[in-house]
Short mmCIF file of C-alpha atoms in Angstrom, two decimals:
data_model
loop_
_atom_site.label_atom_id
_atom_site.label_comp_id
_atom_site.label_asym_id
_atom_site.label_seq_id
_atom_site.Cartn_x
_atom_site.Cartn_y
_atom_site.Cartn_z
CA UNK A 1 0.00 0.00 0.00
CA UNK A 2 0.91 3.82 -0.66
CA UNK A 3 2.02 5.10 2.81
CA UNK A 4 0.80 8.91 3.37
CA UNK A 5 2.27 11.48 5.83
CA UNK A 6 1.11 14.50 5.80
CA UNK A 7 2.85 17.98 7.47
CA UNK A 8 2.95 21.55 6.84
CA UNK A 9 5.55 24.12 5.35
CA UNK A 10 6.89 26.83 6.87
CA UNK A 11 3.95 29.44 5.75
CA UNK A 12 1.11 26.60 7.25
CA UNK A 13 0.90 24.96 3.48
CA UNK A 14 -0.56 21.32 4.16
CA UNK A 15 2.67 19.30 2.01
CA UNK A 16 2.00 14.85 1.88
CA UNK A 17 4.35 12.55 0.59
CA UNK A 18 2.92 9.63 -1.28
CA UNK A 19 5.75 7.07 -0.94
CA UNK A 20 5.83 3.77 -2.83
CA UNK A 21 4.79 0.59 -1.92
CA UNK A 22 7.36 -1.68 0.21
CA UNK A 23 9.17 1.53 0.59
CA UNK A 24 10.67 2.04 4.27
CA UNK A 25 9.10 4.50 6.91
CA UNK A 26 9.96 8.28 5.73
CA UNK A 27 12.71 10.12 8.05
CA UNK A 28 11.00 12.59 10.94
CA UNK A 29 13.49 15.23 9.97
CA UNK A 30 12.15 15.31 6.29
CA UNK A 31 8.83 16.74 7.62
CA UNK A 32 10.19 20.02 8.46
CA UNK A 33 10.89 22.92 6.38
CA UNK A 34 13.54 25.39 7.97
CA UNK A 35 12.45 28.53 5.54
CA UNK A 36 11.35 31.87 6.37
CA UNK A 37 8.44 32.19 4.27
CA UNK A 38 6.42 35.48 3.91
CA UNK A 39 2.18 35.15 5.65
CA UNK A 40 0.13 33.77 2.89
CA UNK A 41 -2.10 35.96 1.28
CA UNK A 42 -5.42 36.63 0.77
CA UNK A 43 -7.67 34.69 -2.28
CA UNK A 44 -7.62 36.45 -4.94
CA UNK A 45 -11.02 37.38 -6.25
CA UNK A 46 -13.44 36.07 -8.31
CA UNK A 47 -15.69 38.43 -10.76
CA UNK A 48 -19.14 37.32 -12.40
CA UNK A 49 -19.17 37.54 -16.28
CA UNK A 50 -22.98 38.09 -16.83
CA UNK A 51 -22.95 37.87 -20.57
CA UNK A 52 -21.67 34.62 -20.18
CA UNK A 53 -23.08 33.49 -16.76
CA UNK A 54 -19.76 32.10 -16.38
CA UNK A 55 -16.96 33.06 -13.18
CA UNK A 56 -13.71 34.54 -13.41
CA UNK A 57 -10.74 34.01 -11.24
CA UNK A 58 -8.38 37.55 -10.86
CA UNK A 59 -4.76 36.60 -9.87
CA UNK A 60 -2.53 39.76 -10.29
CA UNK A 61 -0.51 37.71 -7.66
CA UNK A 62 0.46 35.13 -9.82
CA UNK A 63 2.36 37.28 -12.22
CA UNK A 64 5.27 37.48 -9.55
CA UNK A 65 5.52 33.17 -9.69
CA UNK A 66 8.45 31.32 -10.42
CA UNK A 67 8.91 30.98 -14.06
CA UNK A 68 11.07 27.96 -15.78
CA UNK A 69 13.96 27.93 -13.35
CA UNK A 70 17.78 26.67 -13.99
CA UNK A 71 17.55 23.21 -12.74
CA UNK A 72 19.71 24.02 -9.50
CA UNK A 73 16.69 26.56 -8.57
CA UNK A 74 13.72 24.27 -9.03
CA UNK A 75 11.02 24.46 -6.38
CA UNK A 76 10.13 21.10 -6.38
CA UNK A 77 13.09 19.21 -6.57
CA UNK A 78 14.22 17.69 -3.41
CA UNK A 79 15.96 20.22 -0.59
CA UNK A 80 19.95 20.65 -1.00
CA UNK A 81 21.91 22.90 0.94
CA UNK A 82 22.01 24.84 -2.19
CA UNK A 83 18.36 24.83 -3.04
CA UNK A 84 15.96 25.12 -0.16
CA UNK A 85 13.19 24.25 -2.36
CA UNK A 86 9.29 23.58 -1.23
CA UNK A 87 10.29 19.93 -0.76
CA UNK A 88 11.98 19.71 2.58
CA UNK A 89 13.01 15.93 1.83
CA UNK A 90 16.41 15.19 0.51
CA UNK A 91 14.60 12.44 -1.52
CA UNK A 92 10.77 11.09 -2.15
CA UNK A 93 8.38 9.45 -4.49
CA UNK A 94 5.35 11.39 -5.42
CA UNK A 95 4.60 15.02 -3.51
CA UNK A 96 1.16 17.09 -3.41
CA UNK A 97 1.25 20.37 -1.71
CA UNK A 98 -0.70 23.49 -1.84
CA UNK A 99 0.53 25.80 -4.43
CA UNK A 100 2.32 28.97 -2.97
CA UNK A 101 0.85 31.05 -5.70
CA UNK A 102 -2.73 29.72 -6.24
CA UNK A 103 -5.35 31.08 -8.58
CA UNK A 104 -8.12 29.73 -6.04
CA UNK A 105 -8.07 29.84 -1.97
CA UNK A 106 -6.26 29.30 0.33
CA UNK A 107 -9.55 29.87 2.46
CA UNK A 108 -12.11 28.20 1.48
CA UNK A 109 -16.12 28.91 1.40
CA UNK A 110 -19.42 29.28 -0.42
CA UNK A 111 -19.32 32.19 -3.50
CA UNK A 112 -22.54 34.71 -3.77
CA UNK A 113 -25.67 32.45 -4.50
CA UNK A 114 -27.81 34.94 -7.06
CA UNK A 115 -24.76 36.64 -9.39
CA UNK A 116 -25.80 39.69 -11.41
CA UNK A 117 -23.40 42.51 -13.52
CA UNK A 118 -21.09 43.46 -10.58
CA UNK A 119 -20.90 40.73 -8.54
CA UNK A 120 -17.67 40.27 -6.68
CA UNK A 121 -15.94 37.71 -4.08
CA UNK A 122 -13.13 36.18 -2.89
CA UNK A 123 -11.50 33.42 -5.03
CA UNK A 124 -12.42 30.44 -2.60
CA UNK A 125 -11.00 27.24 -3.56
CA UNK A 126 -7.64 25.27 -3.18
CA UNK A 127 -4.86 24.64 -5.41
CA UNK A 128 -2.29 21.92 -5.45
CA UNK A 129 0.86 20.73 -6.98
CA UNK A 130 1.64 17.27 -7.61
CA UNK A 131 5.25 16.42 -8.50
CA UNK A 132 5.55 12.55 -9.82
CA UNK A 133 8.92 12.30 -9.28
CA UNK A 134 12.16 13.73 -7.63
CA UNK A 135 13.96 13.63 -10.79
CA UNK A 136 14.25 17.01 -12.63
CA UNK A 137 14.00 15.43 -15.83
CA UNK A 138 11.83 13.28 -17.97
CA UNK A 139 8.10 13.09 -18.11
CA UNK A 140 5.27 10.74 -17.04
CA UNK A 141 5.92 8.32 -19.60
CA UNK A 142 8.80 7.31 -18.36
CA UNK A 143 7.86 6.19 -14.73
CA UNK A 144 7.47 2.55 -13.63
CA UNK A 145 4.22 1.38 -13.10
CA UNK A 146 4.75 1.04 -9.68
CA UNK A 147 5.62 4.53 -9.31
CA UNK A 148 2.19 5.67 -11.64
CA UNK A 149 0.19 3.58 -9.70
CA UNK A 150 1.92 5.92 -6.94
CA UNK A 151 0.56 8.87 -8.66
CA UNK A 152 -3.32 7.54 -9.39
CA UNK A 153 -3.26 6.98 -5.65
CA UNK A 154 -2.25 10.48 -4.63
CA UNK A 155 -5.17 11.79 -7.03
CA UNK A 156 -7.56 9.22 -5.55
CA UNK A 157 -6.77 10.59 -2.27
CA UNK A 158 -6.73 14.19 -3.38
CA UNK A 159 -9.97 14.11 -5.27
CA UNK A 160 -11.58 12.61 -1.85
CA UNK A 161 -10.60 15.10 0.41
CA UNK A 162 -10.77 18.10 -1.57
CA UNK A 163 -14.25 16.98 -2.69
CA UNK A 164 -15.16 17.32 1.17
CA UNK A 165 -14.17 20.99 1.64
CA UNK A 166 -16.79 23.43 2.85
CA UNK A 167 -18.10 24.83 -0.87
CA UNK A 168 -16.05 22.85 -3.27
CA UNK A 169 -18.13 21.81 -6.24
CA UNK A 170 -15.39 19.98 -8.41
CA UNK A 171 -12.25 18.21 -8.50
CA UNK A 172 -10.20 18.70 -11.23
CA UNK A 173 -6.77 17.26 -11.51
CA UNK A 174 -4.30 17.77 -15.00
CA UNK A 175 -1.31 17.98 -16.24
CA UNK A 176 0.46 20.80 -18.97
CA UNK A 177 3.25 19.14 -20.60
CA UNK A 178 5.81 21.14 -22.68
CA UNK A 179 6.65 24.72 -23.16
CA UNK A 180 4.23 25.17 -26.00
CA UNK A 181 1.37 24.21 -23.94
CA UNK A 182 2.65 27.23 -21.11
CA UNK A 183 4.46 25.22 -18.25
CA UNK A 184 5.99 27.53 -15.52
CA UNK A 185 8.85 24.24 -14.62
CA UNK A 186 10.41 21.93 -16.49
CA UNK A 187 10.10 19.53 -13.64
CA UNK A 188 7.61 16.18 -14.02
CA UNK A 189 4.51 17.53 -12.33
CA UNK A 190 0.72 18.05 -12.22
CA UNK A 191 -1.82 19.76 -10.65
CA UNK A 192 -5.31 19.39 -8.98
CA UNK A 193 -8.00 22.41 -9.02
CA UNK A 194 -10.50 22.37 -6.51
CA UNK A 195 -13.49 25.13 -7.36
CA UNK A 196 -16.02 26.87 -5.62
CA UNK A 197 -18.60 26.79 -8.63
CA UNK A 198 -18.67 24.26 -11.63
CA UNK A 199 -16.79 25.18 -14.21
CA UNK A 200 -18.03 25.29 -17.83
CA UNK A 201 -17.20 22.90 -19.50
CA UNK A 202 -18.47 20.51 -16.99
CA UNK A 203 -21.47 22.47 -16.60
CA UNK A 204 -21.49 22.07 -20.69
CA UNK A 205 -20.58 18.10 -20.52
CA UNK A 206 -23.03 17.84 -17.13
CA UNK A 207 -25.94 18.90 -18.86
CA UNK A 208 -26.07 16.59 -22.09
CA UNK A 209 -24.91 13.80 -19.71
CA UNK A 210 -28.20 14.46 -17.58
CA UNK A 211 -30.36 14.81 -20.35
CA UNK A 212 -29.36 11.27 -21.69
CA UNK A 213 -28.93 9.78 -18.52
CA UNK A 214 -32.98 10.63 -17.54
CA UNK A 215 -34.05 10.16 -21.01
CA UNK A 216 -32.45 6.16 -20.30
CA UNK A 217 -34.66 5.97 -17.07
CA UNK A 218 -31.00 6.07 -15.27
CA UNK A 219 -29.96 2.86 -16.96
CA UNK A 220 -27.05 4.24 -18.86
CA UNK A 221 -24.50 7.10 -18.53
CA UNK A 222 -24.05 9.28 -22.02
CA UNK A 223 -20.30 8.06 -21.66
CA UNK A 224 -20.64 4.66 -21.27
CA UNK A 225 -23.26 4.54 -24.72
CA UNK A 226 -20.28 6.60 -26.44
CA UNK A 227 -17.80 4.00 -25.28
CA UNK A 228 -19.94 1.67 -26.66
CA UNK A 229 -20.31 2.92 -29.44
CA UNK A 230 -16.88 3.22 -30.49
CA UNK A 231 -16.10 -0.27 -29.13
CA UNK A 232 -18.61 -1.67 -32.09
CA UNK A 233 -17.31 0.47 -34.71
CA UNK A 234 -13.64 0.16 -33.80
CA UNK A 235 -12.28 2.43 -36.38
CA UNK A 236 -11.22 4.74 -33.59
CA UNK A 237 -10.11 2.49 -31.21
CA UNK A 238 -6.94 3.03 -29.84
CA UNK A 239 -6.64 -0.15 -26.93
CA UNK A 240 -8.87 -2.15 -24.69
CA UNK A 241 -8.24 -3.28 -21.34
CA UNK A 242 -10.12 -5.05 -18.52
CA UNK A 243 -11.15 -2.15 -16.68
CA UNK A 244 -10.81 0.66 -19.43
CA UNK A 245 -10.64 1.72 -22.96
CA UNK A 246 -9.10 4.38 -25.26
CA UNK A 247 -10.07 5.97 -28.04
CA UNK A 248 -10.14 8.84 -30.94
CA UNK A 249 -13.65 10.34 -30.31
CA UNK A 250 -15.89 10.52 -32.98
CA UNK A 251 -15.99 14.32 -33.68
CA UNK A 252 -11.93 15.07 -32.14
CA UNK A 253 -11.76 18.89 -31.73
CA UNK A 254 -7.51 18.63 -31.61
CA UNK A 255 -5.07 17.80 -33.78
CA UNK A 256 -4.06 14.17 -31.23
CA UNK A 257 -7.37 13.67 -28.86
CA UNK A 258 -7.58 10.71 -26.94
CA UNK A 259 -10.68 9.77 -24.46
CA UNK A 260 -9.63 6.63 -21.12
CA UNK A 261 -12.95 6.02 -19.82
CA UNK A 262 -13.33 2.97 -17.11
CA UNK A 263 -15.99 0.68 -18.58
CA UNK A 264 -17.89 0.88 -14.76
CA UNK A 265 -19.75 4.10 -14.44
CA UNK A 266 -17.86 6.06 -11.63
CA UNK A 267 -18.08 9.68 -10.83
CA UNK A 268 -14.04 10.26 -10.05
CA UNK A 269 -11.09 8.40 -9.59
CA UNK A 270 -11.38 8.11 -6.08
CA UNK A 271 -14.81 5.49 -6.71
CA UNK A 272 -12.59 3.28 -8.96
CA UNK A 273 -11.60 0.16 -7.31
CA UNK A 274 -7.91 -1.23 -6.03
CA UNK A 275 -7.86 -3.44 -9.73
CA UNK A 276 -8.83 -0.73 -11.83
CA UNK A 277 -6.46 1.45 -10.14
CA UNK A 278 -3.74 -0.91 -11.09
CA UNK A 279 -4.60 -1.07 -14.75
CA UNK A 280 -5.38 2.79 -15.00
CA UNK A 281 -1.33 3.13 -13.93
CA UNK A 282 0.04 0.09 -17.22
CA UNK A 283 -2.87 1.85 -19.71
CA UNK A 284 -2.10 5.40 -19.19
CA UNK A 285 1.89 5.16 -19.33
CA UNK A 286 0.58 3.20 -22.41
CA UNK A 287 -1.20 5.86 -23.84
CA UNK A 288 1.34 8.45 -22.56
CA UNK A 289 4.38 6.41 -24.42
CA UNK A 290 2.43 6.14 -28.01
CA UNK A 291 1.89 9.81 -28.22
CA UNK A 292 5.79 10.77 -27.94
CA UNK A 293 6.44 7.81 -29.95
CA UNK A 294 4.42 9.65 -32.89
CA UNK A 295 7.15 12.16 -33.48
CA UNK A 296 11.11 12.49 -33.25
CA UNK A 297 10.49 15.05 -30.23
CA UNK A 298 8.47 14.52 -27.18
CA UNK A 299 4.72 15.97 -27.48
CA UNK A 300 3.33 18.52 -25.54
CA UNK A 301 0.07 17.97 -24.09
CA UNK A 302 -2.95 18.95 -21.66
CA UNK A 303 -4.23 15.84 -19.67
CA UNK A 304 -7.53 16.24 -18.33
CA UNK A 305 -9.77 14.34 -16.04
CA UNK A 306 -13.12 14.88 -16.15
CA UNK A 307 -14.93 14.04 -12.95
CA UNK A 308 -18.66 14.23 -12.36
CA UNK A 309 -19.47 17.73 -9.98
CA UNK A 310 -20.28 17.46 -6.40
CA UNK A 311 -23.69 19.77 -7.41
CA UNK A 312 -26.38 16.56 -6.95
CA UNK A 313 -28.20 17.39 -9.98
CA UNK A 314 -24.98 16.67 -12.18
CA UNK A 315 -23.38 13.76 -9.96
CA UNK A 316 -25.80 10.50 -10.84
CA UNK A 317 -24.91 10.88 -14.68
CA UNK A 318 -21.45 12.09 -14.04
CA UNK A 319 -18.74 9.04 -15.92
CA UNK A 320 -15.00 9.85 -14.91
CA UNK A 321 -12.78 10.17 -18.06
CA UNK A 322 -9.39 11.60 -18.85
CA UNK A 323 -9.30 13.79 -21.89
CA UNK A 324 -6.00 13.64 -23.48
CA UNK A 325 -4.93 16.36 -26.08
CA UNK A 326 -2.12 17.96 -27.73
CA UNK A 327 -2.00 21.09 -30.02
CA UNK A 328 0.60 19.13 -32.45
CA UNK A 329 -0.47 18.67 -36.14
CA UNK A 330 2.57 18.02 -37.63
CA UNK A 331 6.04 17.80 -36.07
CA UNK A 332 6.84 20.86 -36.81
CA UNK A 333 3.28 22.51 -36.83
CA UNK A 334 0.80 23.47 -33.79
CA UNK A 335 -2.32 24.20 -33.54
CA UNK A 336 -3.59 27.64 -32.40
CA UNK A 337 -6.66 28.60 -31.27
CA UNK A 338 -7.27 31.81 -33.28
CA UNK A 339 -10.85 33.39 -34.42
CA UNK A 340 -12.96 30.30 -35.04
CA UNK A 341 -11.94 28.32 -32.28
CA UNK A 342 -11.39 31.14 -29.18
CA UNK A 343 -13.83 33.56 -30.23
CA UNK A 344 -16.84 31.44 -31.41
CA UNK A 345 -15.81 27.83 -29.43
CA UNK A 346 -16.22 26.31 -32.90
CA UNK A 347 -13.46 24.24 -33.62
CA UNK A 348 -12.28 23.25 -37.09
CA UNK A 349 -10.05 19.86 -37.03
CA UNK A 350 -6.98 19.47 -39.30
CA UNK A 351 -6.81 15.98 -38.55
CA UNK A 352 -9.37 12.75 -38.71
CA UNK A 353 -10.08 11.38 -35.79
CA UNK A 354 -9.59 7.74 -37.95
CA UNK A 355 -6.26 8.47 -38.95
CA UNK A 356 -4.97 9.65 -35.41
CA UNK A 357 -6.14 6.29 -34.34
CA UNK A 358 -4.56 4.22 -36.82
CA UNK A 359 -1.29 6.22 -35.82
CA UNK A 360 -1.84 5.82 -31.89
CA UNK A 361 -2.42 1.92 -32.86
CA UNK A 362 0.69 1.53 -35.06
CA UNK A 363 3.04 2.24 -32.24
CA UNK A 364 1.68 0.47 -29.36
CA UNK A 365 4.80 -0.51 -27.09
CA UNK A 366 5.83 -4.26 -26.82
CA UNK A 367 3.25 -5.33 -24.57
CA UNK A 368 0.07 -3.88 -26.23
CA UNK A 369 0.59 -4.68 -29.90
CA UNK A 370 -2.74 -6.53 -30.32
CA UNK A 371 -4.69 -4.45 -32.36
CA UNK A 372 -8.17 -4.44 -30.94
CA UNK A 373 -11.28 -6.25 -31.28
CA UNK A 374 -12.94 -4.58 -34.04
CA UNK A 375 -10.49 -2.87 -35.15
CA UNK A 376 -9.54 -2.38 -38.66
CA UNK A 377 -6.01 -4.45 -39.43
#
């Protein structure tokens, strides 16, 4: 099992170390951080767009955050003499923490309840980091499945207790890869959002999902009859598992888009069980190691998992799934979102979503070269 210990930095940040299985019991004198760190500030603030209906996070305090450090500077590499960084360990596995410049919280609470032109309040919500390894180098991919099953535990974990904050109404964790896609360090790492009011997209995603899901008498989730569907018509297939599946979706908005859904409906990671935990850790390194194996150079990307919201009208139909996309079109080409795309929402693909599969299928790593079931050869 994963062994947790949880302690706080020097400014009262809540720090855990998720440390492998079979590893041995974590030194004491690792859970102290001898810094002088400045009194956290406020939240931030968060303004109501009422053309939209949508919220908006202000965080002129983020412009002063560290920005793609020289190695020896990093903030989340393990402490040196040299580099008293946010990681008071000398070594460790897998690290969340809260992030010292957050877009939401650090306090927590409920935002104003009837929002009109005007409406103001203070950014509630909490934001973490979550570094997957000590190393300063590398990338997901290229962790042992021991240490990603590491990783899908700290999320678990994460998504559990954040979901249990006073006013949190979604869980959100990701990962930026790459300096095209905007990183601030170069260092393996993720992060979890934890918001006060559900976000877009979900909202977007939440209401067709309810719609289908009380339209099937609550018999089927609008993911699982996708997943489904693709599984029958296999062009876009990418692999199959026990416990989960992969593949192109039907109408792709990006360039390389890639949907893991669990083939049980569950509303986050933290409902799946201990043997689909294992196999999320082997199928996502899978899927993680085909799309750098696509090009010479590795490819940036936004990994996103969708969880269901904590609001009970969107929960029952909620279906956890990780969105996986990259901007890349070409080796050498991205894709931007210019006047189509970030003005209207109305993407334009330069890419089919059949093709991309047949790629993501034609470099599957040793172990997963069957192509599958249904599946064209």
């Amino acid at each position: 099992m994963t062994r947790l210990t949880s302690t706080r930095l020097a400014d009262g940040r809540e720090l855990i170390y998720f440390d492998d299985a079979g590893s041995p019991e974590r030194d004491p004198g690792s859970l102290t951080d001898h810094r002088e760190l400045p009194q956290r500030a406020d939240p931030g603030e968060l303004r109501y767009d009422a053309l939209s209906g949508e919220w908006v996070a202000v965080a002129a305090h983020r412009q002063s955050r560290t920005h793609l450090p020289p190695a020896d500077q990093c903030p989340i590499c393990p402490t040196t003499p040299a580099n008293p960084s946010e990681i008071p360990a000398p070594d460790y596995d897998v690290v969340v923490f809260e992030n010292r410049f957050p877009s939401l919280g650090p306090a927590v609470g409920m935002i104003p309840g009837m929002p009109a032109w005007g409406t103001s309040g203070p950014a509630y919500g909490r934001c973490e980091v979550v570094s997957f390894t000590p190393s300063h180098t590398g990338s997901f991919a290229e962790l042992g499945e021991t240490r990603a099953r590491t990783v899908v535990e700290a999320w678990a974990h994460r998504t559990e207790a954040l979901s249990a904050l006073p006013g949190i109404q979604q869980v959100f964790p990701f990962e930026n890869r790459g300096a095209d896609i905007g990183v601030t360090l170069h260092h393996p790492h993720g992060q979890i959002y934890a918001y006060p009011y559900v976000t877009p997209r979900a909202a977007s995603l939440g209401a067709a999902a309810g719609r289908y899901f009380d339209d099937s008498k609550g018999r089927e989730s609008l993911t699982s009859s996708i997943l489904k569907a693709e599984r029958q018509d296999g062009s876009r297939m990418v692999l199959e598992a026990e416990h989960f599946s992969a593949y192109v979706p039907f109408a792709a908005r990006w360039p390389l888009e890639v949907h893991l859904v669990p083939h049980r409906q569950v509303p986050d990671l933290a409902a799946l069980s201990g043997e689909e935990r294992d196999e999320l850790a082997h199928v996502y390194l899978e899927l993680l190691k085909r799309m750098d194996a696509l090009y010479p150079t590795p490819t940036p990307y936004i990994s996103a998992w969708h969880q269901a919201p904590l609001d009970p009208a969107l929960r029952p139909s909620g279906h956890l799934h990780l969105q996986l996309t990259s901007p890349r079109r070409a080796a050498d080409k991205l894709k931007y979102l210019a006047g189509s795309e970030a003005a209207m929402g109305a993407f334009i693909n330069d890419t089919t979503p059949e093709s991309v599969a047949e790629r993501l299928r034609a470099v599957a790593s040793d172990s997963q070269r069957a192509i599958p079931e249904g599946a064209p050869a």
